[in-house]
mmCIF file of C-alpha atoms in Angstrom:
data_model
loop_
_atom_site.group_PDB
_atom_site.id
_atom_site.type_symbol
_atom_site.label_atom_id
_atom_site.label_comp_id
_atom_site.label_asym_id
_atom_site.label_seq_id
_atom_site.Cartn_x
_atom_site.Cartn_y
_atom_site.Cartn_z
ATOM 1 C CA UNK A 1 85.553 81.722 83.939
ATOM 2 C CA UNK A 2 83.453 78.698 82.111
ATOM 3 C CA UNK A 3 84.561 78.371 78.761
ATOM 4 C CA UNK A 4 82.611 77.037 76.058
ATOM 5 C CA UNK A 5 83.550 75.089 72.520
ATOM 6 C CA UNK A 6 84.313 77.624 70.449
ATOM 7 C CA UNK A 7 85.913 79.805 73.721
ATOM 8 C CA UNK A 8 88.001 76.799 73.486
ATOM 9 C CA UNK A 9 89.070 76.533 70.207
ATOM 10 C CA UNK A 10 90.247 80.234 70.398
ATOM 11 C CA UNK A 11 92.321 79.693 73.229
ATOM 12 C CA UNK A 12 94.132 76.640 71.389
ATOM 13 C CA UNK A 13 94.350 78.987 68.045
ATOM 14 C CA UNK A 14 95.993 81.615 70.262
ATOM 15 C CA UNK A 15 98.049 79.052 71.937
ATOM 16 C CA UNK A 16 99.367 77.883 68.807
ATOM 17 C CA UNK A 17 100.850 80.735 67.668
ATOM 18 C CA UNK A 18 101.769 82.763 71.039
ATOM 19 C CA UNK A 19 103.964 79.158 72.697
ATOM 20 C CA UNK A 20 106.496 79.372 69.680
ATOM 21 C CA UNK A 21 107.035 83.220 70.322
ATOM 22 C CA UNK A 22 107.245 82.546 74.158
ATOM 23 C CA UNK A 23 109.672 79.965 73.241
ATOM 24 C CA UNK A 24 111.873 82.381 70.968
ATOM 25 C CA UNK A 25 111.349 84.830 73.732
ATOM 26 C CA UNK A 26 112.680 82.734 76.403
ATOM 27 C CA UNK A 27 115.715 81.470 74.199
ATOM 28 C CA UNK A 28 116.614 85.083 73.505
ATOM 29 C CA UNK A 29 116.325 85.692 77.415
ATOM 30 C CA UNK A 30 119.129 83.194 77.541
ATOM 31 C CA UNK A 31 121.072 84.258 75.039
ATOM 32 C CA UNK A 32 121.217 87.610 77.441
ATOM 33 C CA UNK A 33 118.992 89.742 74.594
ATOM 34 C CA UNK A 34 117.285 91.023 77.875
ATOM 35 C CA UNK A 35 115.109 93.674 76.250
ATOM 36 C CA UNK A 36 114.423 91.874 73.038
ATOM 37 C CA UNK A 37 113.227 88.493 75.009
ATOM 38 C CA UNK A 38 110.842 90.359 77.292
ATOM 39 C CA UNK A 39 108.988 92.235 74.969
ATOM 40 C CA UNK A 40 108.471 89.527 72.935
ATOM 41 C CA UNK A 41 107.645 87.547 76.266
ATOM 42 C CA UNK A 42 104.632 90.224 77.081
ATOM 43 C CA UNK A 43 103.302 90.356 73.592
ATOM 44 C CA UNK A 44 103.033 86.159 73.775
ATOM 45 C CA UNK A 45 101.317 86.545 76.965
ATOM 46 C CA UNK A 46 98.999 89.188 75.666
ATOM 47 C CA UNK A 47 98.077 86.920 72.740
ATOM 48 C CA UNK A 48 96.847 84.491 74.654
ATOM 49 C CA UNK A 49 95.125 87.053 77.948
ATOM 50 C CA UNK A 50 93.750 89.845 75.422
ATOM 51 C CA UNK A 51 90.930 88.054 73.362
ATOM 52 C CA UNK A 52 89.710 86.103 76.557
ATOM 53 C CA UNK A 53 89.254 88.917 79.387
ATOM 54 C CA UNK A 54 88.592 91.698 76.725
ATOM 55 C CA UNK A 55 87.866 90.735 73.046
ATOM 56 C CA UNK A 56 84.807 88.313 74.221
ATOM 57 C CA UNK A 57 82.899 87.394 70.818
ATOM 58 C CA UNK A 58 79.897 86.990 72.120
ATOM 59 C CA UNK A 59 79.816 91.242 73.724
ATOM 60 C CA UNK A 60 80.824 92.178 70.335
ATOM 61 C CA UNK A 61 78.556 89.932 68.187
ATOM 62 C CA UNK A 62 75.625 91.580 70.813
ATOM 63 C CA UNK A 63 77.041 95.356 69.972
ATOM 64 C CA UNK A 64 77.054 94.146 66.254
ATOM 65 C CA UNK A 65 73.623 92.515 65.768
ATOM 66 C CA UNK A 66 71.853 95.692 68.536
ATOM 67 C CA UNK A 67 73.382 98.585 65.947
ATOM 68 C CA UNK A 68 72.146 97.127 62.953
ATOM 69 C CA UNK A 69 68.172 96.548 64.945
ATOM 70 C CA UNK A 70 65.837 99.621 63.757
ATOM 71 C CA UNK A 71 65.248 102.364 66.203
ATOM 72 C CA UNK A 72 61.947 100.962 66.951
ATOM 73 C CA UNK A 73 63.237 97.136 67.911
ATOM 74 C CA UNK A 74 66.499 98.477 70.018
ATOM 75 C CA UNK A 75 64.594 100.411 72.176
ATOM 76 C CA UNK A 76 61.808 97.916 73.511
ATOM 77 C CA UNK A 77 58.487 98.130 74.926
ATOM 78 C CA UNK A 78 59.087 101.806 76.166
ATOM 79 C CA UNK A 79 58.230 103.469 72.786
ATOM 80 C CA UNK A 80 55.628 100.874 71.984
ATOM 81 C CA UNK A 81 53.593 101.859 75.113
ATOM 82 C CA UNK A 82 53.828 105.517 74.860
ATOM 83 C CA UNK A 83 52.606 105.074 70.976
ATOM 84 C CA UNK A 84 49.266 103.060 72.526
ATOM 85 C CA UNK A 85 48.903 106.139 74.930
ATOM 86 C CA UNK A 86 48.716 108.755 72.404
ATOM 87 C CA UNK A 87 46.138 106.383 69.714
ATOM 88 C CA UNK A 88 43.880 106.349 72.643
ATOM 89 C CA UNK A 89 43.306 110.100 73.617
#
């Protein structure tokens, strides 16, 4: 997985705020709060693994900017050549 500049900076901005919970969660761990310090342990891993394998920007920006395209520029050259077809006859 290549990740770009701004990939980057996400993955610090998650960092940032999912190592202090992991930290909590593993303190808690200790402190024998089994339950408490491994849920909090998964949702400080799934901070950080969510928005890179499933929230990628760039598929959502694409699913964005192709629902707001007209009919006519979403669907291509298909429509365009059957339109030609029926000028001509």
């Amino acid at each position: 997985m290549a990740l770009g500049v701004m990939d980057m900076i996400g993955l610090a901005a998650s960092l940032v705020f999912a190592l202090p919970l992991a930290n909590y969660a593993v303190i808690r761990l200790a402190a024998g709060e089994v339950a408490l310090g491994a849920g909090l342990l998964v949702v400080a891993v799934a901070m950080v693994v969510l928005p890179q394998y499933f929230l990628d920007p760039g598929r959502i920006l694409r699913g964005l900017l192709s629902g707001l395209l007209p009919q006519q520029l979403r669907s291509g050259d298909d429509d365009a050549g059957s339109e030609g077809d029926s000028v001509e006859k």
